[in-house]
C-alpha positions as protocol buffer text, in pm:
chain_id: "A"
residue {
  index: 1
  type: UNK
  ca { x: 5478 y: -6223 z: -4201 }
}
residue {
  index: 2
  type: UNK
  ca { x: 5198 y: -6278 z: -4373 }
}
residue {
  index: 3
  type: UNK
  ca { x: 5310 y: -6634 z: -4544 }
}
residue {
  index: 4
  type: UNK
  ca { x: 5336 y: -6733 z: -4214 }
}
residue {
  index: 5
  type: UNK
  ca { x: 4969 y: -6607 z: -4111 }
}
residue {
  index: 6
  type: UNK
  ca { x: 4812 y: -6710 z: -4405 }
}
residue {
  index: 7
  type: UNK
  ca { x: 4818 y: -7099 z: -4297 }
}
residue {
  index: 8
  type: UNK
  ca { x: 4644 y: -7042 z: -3938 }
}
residue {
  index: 9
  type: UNK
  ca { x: 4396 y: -6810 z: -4122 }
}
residue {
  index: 10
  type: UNK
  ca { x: 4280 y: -7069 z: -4387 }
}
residue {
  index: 11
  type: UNK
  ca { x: 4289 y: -7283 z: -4070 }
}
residue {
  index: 12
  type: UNK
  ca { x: 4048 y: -7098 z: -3915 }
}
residue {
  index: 13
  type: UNK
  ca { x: 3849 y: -7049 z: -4185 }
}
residue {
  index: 14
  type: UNK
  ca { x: 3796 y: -7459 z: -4263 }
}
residue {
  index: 15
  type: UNK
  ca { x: 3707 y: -7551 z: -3869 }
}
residue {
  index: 16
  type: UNK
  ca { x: 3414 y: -7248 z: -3947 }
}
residue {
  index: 17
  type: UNK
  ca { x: 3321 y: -7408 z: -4237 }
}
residue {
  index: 18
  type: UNK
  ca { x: 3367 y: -7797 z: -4093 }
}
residue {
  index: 19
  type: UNK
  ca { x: 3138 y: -7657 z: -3803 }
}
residue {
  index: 20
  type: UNK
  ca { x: 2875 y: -7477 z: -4017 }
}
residue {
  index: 21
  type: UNK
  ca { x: 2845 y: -7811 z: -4229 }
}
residue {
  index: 22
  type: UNK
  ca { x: 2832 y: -7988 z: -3917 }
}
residue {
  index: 23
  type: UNK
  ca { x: 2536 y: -7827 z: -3801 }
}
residue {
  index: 24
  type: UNK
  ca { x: 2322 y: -7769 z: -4131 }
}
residue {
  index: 25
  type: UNK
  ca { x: 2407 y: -8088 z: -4264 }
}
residue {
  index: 26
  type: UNK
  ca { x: 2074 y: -8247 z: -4288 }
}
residue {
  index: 27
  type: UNK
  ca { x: 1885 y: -7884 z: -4388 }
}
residue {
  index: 28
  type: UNK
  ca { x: 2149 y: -7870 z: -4681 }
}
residue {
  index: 29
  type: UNK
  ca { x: 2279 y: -8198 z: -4744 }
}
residue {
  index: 30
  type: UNK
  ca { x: 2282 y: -8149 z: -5121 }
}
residue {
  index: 31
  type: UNK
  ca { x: 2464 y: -7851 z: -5117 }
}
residue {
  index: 32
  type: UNK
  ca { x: 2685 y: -7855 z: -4849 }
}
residue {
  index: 33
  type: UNK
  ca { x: 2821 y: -8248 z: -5032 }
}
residue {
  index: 34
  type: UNK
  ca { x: 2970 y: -8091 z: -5282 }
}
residue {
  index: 35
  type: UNK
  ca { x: 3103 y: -7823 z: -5063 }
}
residue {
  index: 36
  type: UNK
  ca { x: 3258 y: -8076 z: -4822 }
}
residue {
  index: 37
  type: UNK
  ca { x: 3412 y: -8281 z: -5082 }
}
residue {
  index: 38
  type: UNK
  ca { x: 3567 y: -7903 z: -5189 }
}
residue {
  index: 39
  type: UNK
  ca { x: 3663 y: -7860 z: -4834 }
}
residue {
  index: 40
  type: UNK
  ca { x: 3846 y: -8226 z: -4782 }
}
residue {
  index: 41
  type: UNK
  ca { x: 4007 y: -8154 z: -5103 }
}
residue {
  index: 42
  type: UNK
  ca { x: 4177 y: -7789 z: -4994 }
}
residue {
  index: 43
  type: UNK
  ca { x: 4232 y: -7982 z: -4618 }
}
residue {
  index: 44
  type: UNK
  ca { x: 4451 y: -8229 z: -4849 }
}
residue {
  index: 45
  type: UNK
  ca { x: 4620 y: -7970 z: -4974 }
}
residue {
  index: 46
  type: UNK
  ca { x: 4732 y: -7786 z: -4703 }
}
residue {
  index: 47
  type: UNK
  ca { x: 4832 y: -8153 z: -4544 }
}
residue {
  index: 48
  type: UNK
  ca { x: 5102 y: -8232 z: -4799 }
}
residue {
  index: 49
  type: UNK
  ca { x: 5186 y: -7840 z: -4861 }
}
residue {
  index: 50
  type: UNK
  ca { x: 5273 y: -7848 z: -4464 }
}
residue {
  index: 51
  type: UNK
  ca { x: 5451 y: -8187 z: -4481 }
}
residue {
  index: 52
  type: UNK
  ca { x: 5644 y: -8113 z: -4829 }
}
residue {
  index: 53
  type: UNK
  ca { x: 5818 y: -7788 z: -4592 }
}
């Protein structure tokens, strides 16, 4: 059970933190780069972890 919750929790937890970069992108552009190029990363991850099963 919970291998097969983790995936729709992490999920869940990147379209919160697409949408919070989404809407304080231009107060914390700076920041929230870095973040989003640690974010697209992780996405990536779970992409080919999902398509290697």
């Amino acid at each position: 059970m919970p291998d097969r919750s983790m995936p729709s929790q992490m999920i869940d937890f990147l379209s919160q933190i697409f949408f919070s970069l989404g809407s304080g992108y231009y107060r914390y552009s700076f920041i929230h780069s870095s973040i989003y190029s640690v974010v697209i990363c992780l996405a990536d991850l779970i992409v080919l972890s999902f398509h290697n099963k």
